[in-house]
Coordinates of C-alpha atoms and ligand atoms in Angstrom, one line a residue:
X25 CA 137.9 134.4 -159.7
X26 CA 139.6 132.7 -163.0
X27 CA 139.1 129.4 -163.7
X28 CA 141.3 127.6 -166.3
X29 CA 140.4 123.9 -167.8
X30 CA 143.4 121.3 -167.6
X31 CA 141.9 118.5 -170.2
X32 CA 143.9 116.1 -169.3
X33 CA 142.9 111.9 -169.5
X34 CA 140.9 112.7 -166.8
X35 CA 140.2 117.0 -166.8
X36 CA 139.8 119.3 -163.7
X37 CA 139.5 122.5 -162.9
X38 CA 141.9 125.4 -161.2
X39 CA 140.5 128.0 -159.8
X40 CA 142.3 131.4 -158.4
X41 CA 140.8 134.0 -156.5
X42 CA 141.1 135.8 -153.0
X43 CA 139.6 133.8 -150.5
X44 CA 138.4 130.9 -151.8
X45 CA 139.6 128.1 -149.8
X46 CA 136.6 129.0 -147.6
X47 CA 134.3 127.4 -150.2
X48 CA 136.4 124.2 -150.6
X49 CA 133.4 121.9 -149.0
X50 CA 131.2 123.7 -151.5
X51 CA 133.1 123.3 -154.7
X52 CA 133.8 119.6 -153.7
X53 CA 130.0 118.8 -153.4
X54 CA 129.5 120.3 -156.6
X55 CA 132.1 117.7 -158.0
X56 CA 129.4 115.3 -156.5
X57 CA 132.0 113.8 -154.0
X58 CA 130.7 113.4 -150.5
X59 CA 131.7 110.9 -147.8
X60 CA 134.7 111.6 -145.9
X61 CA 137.7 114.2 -145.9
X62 CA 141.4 113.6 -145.2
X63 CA 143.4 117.1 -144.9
X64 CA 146.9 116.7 -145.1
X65 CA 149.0 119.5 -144.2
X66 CA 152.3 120.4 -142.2
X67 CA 152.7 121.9 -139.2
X68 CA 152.8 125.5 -140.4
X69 CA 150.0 125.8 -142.6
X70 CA 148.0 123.8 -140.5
X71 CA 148.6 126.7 -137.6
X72 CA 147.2 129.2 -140.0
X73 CA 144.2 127.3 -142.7
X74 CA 143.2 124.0 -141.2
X75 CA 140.4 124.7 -139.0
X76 CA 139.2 126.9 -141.9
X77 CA 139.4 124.9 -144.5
X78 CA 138.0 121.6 -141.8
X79 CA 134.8 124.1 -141.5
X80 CA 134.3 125.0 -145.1
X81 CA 133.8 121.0 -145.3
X82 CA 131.9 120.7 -142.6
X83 CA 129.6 123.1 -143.3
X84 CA 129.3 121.4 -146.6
X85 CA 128.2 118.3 -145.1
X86 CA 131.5 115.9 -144.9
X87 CA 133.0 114.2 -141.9
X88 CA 136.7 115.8 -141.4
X89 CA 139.8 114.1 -140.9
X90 CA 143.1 114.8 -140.6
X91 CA 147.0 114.1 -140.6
X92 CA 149.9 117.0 -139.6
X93 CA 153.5 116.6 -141.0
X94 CA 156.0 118.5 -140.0
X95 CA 157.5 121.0 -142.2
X96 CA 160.0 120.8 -144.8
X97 CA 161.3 118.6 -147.5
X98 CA 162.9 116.2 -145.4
X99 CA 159.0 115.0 -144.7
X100 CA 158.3 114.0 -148.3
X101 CA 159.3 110.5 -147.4
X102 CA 158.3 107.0 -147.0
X103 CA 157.7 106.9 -143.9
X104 CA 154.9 109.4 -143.9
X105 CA 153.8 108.3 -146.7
X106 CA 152.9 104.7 -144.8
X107 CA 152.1 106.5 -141.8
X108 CA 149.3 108.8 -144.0
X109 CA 148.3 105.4 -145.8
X110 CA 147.7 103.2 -142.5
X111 CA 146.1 106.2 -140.8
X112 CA 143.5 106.3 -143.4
X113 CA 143.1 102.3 -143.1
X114 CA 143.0 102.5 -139.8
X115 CA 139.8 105.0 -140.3
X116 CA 138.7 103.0 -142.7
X117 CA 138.8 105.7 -145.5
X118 CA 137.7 104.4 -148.8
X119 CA 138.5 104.6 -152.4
X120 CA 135.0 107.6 -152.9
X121 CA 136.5 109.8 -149.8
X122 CA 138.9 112.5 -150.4
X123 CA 142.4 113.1 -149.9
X124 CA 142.9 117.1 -149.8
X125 CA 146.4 118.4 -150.1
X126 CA 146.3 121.8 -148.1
X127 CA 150.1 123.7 -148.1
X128 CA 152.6 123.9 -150.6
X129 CA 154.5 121.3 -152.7
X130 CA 155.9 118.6 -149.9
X131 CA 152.3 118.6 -148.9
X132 CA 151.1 117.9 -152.0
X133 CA 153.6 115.7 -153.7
X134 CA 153.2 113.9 -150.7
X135 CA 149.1 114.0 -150.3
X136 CA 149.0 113.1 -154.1
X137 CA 151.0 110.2 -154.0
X138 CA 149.2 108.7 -151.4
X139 CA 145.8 109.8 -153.0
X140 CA 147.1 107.6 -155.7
X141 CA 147.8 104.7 -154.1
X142 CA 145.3 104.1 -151.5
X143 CA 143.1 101.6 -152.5
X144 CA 145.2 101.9 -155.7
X145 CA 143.5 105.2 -155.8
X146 CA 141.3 107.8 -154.2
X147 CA 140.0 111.0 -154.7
X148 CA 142.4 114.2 -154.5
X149 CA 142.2 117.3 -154.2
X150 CA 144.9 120.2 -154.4
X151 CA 144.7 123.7 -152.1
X152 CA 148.2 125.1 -153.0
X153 CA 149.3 127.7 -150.3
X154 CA 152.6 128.2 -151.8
X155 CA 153.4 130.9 -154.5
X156 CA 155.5 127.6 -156.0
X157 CA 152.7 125.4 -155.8
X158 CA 149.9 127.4 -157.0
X159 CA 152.2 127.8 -160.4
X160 CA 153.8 124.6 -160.7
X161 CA 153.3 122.0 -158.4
X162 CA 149.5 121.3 -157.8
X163 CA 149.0 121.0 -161.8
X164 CA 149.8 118.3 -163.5
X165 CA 149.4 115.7 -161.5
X166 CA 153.4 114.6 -160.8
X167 CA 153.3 113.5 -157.3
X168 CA 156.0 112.0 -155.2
X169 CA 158.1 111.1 -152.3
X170 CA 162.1 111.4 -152.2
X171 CA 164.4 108.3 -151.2
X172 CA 167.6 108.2 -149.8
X173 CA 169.0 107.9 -153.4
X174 CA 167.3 111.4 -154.4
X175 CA 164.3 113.3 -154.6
X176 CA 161.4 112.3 -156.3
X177 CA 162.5 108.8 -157.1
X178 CA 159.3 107.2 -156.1
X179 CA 156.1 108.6 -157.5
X180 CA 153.2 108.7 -159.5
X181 CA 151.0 110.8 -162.5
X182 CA 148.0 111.3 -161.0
X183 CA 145.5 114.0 -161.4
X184 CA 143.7 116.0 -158.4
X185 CA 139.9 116.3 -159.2
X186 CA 140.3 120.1 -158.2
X187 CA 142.5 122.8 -157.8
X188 CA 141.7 125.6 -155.4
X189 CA 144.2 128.6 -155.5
X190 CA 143.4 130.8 -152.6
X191 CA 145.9 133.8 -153.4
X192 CA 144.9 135.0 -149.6
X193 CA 146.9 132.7 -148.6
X194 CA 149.9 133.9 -149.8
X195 CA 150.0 136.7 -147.8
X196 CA 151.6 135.0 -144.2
X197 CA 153.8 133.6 -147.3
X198 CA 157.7 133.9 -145.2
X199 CA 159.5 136.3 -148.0
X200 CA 162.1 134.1 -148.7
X201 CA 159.2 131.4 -150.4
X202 CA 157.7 134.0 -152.5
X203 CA 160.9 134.7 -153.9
X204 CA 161.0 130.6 -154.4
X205 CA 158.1 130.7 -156.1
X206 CA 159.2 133.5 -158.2
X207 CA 162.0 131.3 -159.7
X208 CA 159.1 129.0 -161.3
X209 CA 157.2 131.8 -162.9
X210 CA 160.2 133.1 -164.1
X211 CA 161.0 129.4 -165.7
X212 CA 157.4 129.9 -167.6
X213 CA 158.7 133.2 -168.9
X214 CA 161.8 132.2 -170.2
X215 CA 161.0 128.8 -171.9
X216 CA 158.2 130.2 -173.7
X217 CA 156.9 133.5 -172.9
X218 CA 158.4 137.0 -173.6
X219 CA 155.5 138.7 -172.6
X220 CA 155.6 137.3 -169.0
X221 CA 158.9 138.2 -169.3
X222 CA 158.0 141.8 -170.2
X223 CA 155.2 142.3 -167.2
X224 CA 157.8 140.4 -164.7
X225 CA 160.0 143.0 -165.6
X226 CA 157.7 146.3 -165.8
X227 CA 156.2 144.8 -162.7
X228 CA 152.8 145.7 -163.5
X229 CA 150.5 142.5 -162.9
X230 CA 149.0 141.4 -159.6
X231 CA 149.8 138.2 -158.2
X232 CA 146.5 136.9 -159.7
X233 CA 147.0 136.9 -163.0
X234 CA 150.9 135.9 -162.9
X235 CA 149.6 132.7 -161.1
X236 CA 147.1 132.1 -164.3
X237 CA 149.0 133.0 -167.0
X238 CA 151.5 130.3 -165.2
X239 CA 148.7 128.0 -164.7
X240 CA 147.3 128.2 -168.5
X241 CA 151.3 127.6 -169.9
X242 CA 151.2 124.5 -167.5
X243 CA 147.9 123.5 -168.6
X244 CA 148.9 123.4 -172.1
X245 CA 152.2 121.7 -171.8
X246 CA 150.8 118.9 -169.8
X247 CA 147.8 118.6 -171.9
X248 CA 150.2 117.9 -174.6
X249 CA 151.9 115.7 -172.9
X250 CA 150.6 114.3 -170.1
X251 CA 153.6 111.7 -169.1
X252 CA 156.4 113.5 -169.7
X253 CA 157.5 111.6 -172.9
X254 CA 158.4 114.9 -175.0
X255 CA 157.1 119.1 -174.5
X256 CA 157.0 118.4 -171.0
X257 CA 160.4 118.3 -170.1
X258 CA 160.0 122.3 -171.0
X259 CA 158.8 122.4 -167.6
X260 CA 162.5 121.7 -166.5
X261 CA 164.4 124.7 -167.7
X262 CA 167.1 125.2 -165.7
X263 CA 166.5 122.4 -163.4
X264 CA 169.2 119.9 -164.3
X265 CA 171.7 122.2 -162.4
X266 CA 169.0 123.0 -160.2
X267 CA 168.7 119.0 -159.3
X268 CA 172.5 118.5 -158.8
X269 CA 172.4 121.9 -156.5
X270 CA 170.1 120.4 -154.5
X271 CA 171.5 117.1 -153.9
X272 CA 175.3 118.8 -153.5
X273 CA 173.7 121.2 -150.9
X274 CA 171.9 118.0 -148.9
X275 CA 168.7 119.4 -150.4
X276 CA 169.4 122.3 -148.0
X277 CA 168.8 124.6 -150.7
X278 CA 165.0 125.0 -151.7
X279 CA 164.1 124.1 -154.7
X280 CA 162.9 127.7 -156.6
X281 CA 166.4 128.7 -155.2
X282 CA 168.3 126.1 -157.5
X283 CA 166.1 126.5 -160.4
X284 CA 167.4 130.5 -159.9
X285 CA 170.8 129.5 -160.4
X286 CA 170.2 126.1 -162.6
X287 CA 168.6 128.6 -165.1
X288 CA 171.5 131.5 -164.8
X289 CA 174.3 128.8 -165.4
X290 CA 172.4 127.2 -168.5
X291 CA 171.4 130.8 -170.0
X292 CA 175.1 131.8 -169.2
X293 CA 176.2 128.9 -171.2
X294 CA 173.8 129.4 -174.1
X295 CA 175.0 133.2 -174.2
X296 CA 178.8 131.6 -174.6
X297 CA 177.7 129.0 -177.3
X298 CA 175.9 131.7 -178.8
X299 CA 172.9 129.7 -178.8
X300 CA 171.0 132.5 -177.7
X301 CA 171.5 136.5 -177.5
X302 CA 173.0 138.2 -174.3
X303 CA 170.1 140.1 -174.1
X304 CA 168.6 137.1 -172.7
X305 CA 171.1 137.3 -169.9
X306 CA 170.2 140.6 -169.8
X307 CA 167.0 140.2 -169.1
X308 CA 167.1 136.9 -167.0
X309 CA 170.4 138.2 -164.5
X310 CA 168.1 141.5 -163.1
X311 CA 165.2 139.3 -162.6
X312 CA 166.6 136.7 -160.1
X313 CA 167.6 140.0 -158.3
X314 CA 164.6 141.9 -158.3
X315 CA 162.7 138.8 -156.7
X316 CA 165.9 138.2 -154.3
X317 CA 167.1 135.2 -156.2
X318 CA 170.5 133.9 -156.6
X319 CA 172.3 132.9 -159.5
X320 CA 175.8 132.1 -158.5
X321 CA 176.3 128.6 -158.7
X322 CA 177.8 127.1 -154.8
X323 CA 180.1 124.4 -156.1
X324 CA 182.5 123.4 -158.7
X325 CA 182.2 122.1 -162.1
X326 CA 183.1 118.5 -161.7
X327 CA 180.8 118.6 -158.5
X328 CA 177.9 120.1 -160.9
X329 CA 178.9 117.4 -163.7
X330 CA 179.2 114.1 -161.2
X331 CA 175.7 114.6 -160.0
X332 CA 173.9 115.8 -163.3
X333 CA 175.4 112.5 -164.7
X334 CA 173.3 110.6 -161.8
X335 CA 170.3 112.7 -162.7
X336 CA 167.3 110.0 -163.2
X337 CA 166.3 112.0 -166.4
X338 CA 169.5 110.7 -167.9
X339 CA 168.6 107.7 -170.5
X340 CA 171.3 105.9 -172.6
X341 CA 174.5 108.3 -171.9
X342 CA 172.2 110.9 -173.4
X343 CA 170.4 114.3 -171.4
X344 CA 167.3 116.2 -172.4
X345 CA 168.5 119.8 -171.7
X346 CA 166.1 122.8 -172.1
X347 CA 168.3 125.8 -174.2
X348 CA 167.1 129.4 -173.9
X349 CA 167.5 130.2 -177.9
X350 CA 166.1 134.0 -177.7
X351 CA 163.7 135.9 -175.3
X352 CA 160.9 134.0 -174.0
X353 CA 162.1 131.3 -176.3
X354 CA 164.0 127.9 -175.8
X355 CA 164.6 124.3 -177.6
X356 CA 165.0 120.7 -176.5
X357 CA 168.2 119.2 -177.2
X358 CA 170.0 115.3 -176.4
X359 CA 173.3 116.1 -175.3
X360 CA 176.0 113.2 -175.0
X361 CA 177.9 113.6 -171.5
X362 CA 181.3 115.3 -173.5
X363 CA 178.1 118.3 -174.4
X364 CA 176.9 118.3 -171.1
X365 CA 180.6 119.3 -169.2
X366 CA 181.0 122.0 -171.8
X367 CA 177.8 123.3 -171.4
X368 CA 178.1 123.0 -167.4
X369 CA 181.9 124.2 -167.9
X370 CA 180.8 127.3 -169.4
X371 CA 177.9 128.2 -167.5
X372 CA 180.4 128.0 -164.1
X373 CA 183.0 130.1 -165.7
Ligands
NAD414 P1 157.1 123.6 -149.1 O1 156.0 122.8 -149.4 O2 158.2 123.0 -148.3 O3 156.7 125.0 -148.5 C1 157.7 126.0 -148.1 C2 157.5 126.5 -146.7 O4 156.4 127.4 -146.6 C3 157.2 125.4 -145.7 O5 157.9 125.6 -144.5 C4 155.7 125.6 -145.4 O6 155.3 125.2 -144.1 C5 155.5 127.1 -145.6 N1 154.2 127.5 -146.0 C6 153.5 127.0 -147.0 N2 152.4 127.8 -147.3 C7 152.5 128.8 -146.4 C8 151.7 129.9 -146.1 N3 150.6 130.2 -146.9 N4 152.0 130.8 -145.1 C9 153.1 130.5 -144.4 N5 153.9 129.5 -144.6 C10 153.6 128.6 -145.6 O7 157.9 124.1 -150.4 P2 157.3 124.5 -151.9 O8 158.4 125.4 -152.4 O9 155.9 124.9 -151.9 O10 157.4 123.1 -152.7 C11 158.7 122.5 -152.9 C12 158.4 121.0 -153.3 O11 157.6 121.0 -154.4 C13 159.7 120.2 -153.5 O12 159.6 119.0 -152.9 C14 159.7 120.0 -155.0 O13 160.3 118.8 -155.5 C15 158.2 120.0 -155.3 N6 157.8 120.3 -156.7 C16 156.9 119.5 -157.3 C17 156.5 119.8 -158.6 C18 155.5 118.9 -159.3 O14 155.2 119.1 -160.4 N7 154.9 118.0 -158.5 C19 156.9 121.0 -159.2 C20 157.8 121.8 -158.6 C21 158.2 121.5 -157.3
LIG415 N1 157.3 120.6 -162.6 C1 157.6 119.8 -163.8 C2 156.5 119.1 -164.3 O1 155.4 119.2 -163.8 O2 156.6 118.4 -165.3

């Protein structure tokens, strides 16, 4: 098992190993948290972890509860998150029980954001089943719900007290979400590490480590910062496009699929400006393929450039873009909206 330290305001562990979910009552007791368990999950994951994971906290001593969504990103919404808060009001959860997000990141974008505002704030706990959450989502504590306006609009920075990464769980994993997943880890290579870059490439890591040399990046960046007032928005390379690819496909499109092609149109661009080397294109065009990725962007430019300009990380007719520079290397830049259509023009050529 590898464990990695996020010291964040308030710091947690995330552990990785095979099998591990099976001790999630254990590891929790040794957090000193006991009372009562809420599992939140969706329909899938439920089908395949919940009774296993409602044991391992049984056996541990805790009284088990939970609450099944349905599947999907359309159920990161407000109405379940009021339907998970009044079922835990209704069982009279309170502020020392546990919320425990068990699936990928709907689940726990949705789990945490309730864990935060329960009672104005509960315990949490995160058991990412998803290649995409166990490397981005369950660290770092952004949780959220979408609103009819866009994703993510409504949310919170709250940290889970615990992280358990059960890579055994990736193995009933449908194809098409590794390969989601694989457009994250990719995101970690390309904004700041060459030498993920190189193993993605050679193809000679297990999943294991992949996940923690992801996790440790993550742990660093949002270490440093925490609310996302600077280094963080790293974390976004290629996912203005990705955001606007989304939202123009009806958020049809999954998420590690847009981030493919958000991070394909911004390197393309780069490559143009000559911002950075084709041989970053190079490397970045054969890796969306090997892990079944696309990176042909859907829809036109002006289609790209009127939903980018709605984009909430816009601030004062200014846009934080993250700009590949060399391998494994990138730099934050304000564009104006007159830089943003060139860049977005030249990336869709
Ligand atoms: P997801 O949660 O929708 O899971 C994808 C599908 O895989 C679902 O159908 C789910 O039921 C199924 N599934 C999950 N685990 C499984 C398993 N082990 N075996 C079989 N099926 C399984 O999607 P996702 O890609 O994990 O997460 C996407 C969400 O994460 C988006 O809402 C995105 O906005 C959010 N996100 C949040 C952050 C953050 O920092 N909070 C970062 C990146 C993405
Ligand atoms: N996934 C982006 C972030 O955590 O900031």
């Amino acid at each position: 098992m590898i464990k990695i330290e996020v010291k964040t305001g308030k710091p947690y562990t995330v552990k990785i190993g095979n099998g591990i979910i099976n001790n999630a009552g254990e590891e929790a007791k040794a957090l000193g948290l006991d009372g009562r368990i809420l599992i939140i999950s969706d329909d899938n994951v439920a089908a395949l972890y919940i009774e296993k994971v409602k044991l391992s906290f049984e056996s541990a001593g805790f009284e088990v509860l939970s609450f099944v969504i349905p599947h999907g990103e359309e159920s990161k919404s407000a109405e379940n998150l009021i339907a998970i808060l009044n079922f835990a009001a209704e069982n009279a959860l309170s502020r020392t029980d546990t919320f425990v997000a068990l699936g990928g990141g709907v689940v726990g974008d949705l789990c945490g954001f309730a864990a935060a505002v329960y009672m104005r704030g509960t315990n949490f706990i995160q058991l990412p089943t998803t290649l995409l959450a166990a490397v981005d989502s369950s660290v770092g504590g952004k949780t959220a719900i979408d609103l009819d306006a866009g994703k993510n609009l409504a949310g919170a920075f709250y940290q889970p007290k615990l992280v358990l990464c059960d890579t055994k769980t990736l193995d009933t994993l449908p194809d098409e979400e590794f390969s989601n997943g694989m457009a994250e880890v990719i995101k970690y290579g390309m904004f700041c590490n060459k030498e993920l870059l190189d193993i993605l490439t050679e193809g000679n890591a297990d999943i294991e480590e992949i996940i923690a040399r992801c996790v440790e990046i993550k742990a660093r960046v949002v270490e440093a910062d925490e609310f996302d007032k600077g280094e963080r928005m790293f974390l976004n390379f290629g996912h203005t496009v990705a955001h606007a690819v989304e939202a123009l496909s009806g958020y049809k499109t999954p998420h590690g699929s847009a981030v493919a092609i958000g991070m394909a149109v911004i390197t393309k661009a780069c490559t143009a400006k000559g911002v950075c080397p084709s041989e970053v294109l190079d490397v970045l065009l054969p890796l969306l393929e090997k892990y079944n990725l696309p990176h042909v962007c859907p829809y036109d430019i002006e289609e790209v450039y009127n939903v980018t300009l709605k984009d909430k990380k816009n601030a004062h007719g200014t846009i934080t873009l993250v700009l590949p520079t060399a391998k494994g290397k990138s730099k934050l830049e304000k564009c104006d909206y007159n830089k943003l259509k060139e860049i977005i023009t030249l990336g869709l050529k």
